[in-house]
Amino acid sequence: MSHSRAIQSKGSHRCVLRALDRRIEEVVDGTHGKLACPHCMEHTKAFRLCHGAKNSWFDSHRRFLPNDHAFRRNKNAFKKGEVEMDDAPPYLTGAEVWNRINGYPKITENGAPRIDGYGEWHNWTKRSIFWDLPYWKDNLLRHNLDFMHIEKNFFDNIFNTVMNVAGKTKDNEKARMDIALYCRRKDLKLKSHGNGNMLKPKANYTLSADQTKQVCHWVKDLRMPDGYSSNLSRCVDVNRGKLIGMKSHDCHVFMECLLPIAFSSLPTHVLNPITEISHFFRDLCCTTLNKDDLVKMEEKIPIILCKMERIFPPSFFDSMEHLPVHLPYEARLGGPVHYRWMYPFGRFMGYAKRSVKNKARVEGSICASYLHRETTHFCSHYFKNFMLTPQSSRNEVDIETESLPTTLSVFDQPGRHSGRESTHWLSDEELRSAHVHVLINCNEVQPYLDSFLHTYQLSESNSSAYIHANFPLWFRQKVHEEPLSVRNQHLRDLSLAPLRCVKEWHTFFANGYKFHTHAWSQGKRTINSGVHVKGLTEGGQDDFYGVIKHIYELEYNSTSTEKKIVLFYCDWFDPSRVGTTVDSKYGIVVIRMDKRYVLFDPFIIAHNVQQVYYVPYPTSRTDKRGWCIAIKTKPRGRIDSNDVETDVPYQVEEMSHVNDVIEVEEVVRLQDNEAGLEQVDPNNISSFQGEMDEDTIDEEEYNEEGEGEDDSEEEFQSSSTG
């Protein structure tokens, strides 16, 4: 009986395509155990936890710091009584690796003998076939660390530990026993109760039960733009205080944008390292990377990891918490990570799973479907481009710009509206404001505006009110005095005010964004009404943030061509310090939602805005009430259909300012004194009493060695903040 018939006889016609089991893959690739890091290899400082019974990379990152760094001499915040004198492990060249493995067998299917040194100074089980390529040993970056899964696993560990998720947290009873064995953190040690039970003090890097529920309800109520992430409200289990069923991209978005907001109620010495690691991943996956900033990131990531080592238990630091120390180095060699990460392959595997129609012939079904897809894609080049297909993104807009007559640049803005059309009559104030906004944003009008400012000796800082009151009439007189030409005729048409009756829609697609009016977004799980307009200065101090109230299409009278332009009527938030604050350290923009811009200037051209969404704080603190974080989004499509990127993971376009110095916060205590003690299962701590006595001896040795070991760290704090 054939294999397919055997399956059919059992009545099972399901086929699940999945990647190799992680444990098998680790053994085959040699990325398991203490030597899991392919860069550190035999120079690793990973060790096996006594009670956690797993490998830990705790206190493995001080060696990457400068030799004069205070963390290297600190005997209290990391492994107790230990200083770090070793340098960072060297990166092996291709020739050095080749000299090590050139005698290994190529395949191991027939039970190749165990290679000498396996598990001691290497994890190699064979010689890869790639070494047969003549240029392979000359490649600077022969393999890439899996950024997608490193980020996901790092997020899972942080989230589950801070949320204290049962069965997932890295701060369980065994972790506390390891803390007593390896660290000097007396406030986190298990405490003996009079009846023989043990009590676990609550750490201040975990949230309370009420705070956990607040975060869960906050995630459940989150509203983000279409295509930004999946519906996170479906992943929330409020009763158990955990997130379930989150995809890798959901973790990607949460890690880079939402994590510092979700845990904003944590103490500063805990929140800052979490915020810094969040920004580290966000900057590292930018579409454009700066070499100098990558060098800074390579210098700062060890400090960030060391700051986390001062807080979280040793069980927190598995291989995924160690590998980020090598990511900036790989980015300097390989460029932006979106050319090297796993998201495209994950999407293709999903497509392959969905394309299986014949469960008895899985491989052939995938091949036939893929061949059909390639054939239709090839044939599509012989047909007109604008055809809505299931593969087309709803954010894509196809406009045949070659057929458009020559006109002013302000009217040459492709885009499309959606939904029911209605009409609206502008008031005198709205008409005047819309007309002035179109004039000052037209490139062909800019020379006239400069002449107007020079004539009346006005500066850009104090000319806004005068321009709105006098420039339209001055411009109309100016263009009618000039000789008539094709270009002058367009300017004459523009100098006249637009028609008072305008068309209105609730949805508009532009720049790869999908925009909604705020009223249309009510009652939906997504929101697309937030907008951001970049100011003239860097740093975001004069940027404008608002929400779309109306979407209007203005039309000008013209004797030659149609002159139409789409404007957003926005409700702007107060851009002053009263309503908008920008964190100079992390670049976080905080908006006071009940403060509005006092001047009447509601219009903005649709193609001059970026999309944002506003996220409130999950805390009930009064000083955070009414404030929201403004988070920018990335376009999900392109206007030009010849350069469409659909289903792209979230990325920011440019790196934020990478600080030269990372501030080191003082860690006074790690126990939450306001919380009670949690009773733990005695079965998990049967052997703890003897270790507690041994640790007491260590504490006495610590008292004899001399107090003042923290002085060097305080010294570094003052120099860092200075």
mmCIF file of C-alpha atoms in Angstrom, residues 2-9 11-16 355-367:
data_model
loop_
_atom_site.group_PDB
_atom_site.id
_atom_site.type_symbol
_atom_site.label_atom_id
_atom_site.label_comp_id
_atom_site.label_asym_id
_atom_site.label_seq_id
_atom_site.Cartn_x
_atom_site.Cartn_y
_atom_site.Cartn_z
ATOM 1 C CA SER A 2 1.415 3.372 -0.986
ATOM 2 C CA HIS A 3 1.938 6.120 1.530
ATOM 3 C CA SER A 4 -0.849 8.238 0.053
ATOM 4 C CA ARG A 5 -3.269 5.308 0.151
ATOM 5 C CA ALA A 6 -2.335 4.627 3.748
ATOM 6 C CA ILE A 7 -3.250 8.194 4.588
ATOM 7 C CA GLN A 8 -6.517 7.941 2.705
ATOM 8 C CA SER A 9 -7.395 4.666 4.445
ATOM 9 C CA GLY A 11 -9.559 9.046 6.537
ATOM 10 C CA SER A 12 -7.100 11.902 7.002
ATOM 11 C CA HIS A 13 -6.769 14.325 4.098
ATOM 12 C CA ARG A 14 -5.158 17.185 5.934
ATOM 13 C CA CYS A 15 -1.612 18.261 5.267
ATOM 14 C CA VAL A 16 0.168 20.800 7.394
ATOM 15 C CA SER A 355 -2.337 26.673 -2.655
ATOM 16 C CA VAL A 356 -2.564 22.954 -1.842
ATOM 17 C CA LYS A 357 -5.707 21.571 -3.470
ATOM 18 C CA ASN A 358 -4.809 17.905 -3.785
ATOM 19 C CA LYS A 359 -3.886 16.658 -0.318
ATOM 20 C CA ALA A 360 -2.553 13.393 -1.758
ATOM 21 C CA ARG A 361 -0.057 15.210 -4.003
ATOM 22 C CA VAL A 362 1.182 18.098 -1.913
ATOM 23 C CA GLU A 363 4.416 18.939 -3.742
ATOM 24 C CA GLY A 364 2.867 18.693 -7.196
ATOM 25 C CA SER A 365 -0.074 20.835 -6.142
ATOM 26 C CA ILE A 366 2.246 23.581 -4.881
ATOM 27 C CA CYS A 367 4.339 23.460 -8.067
#
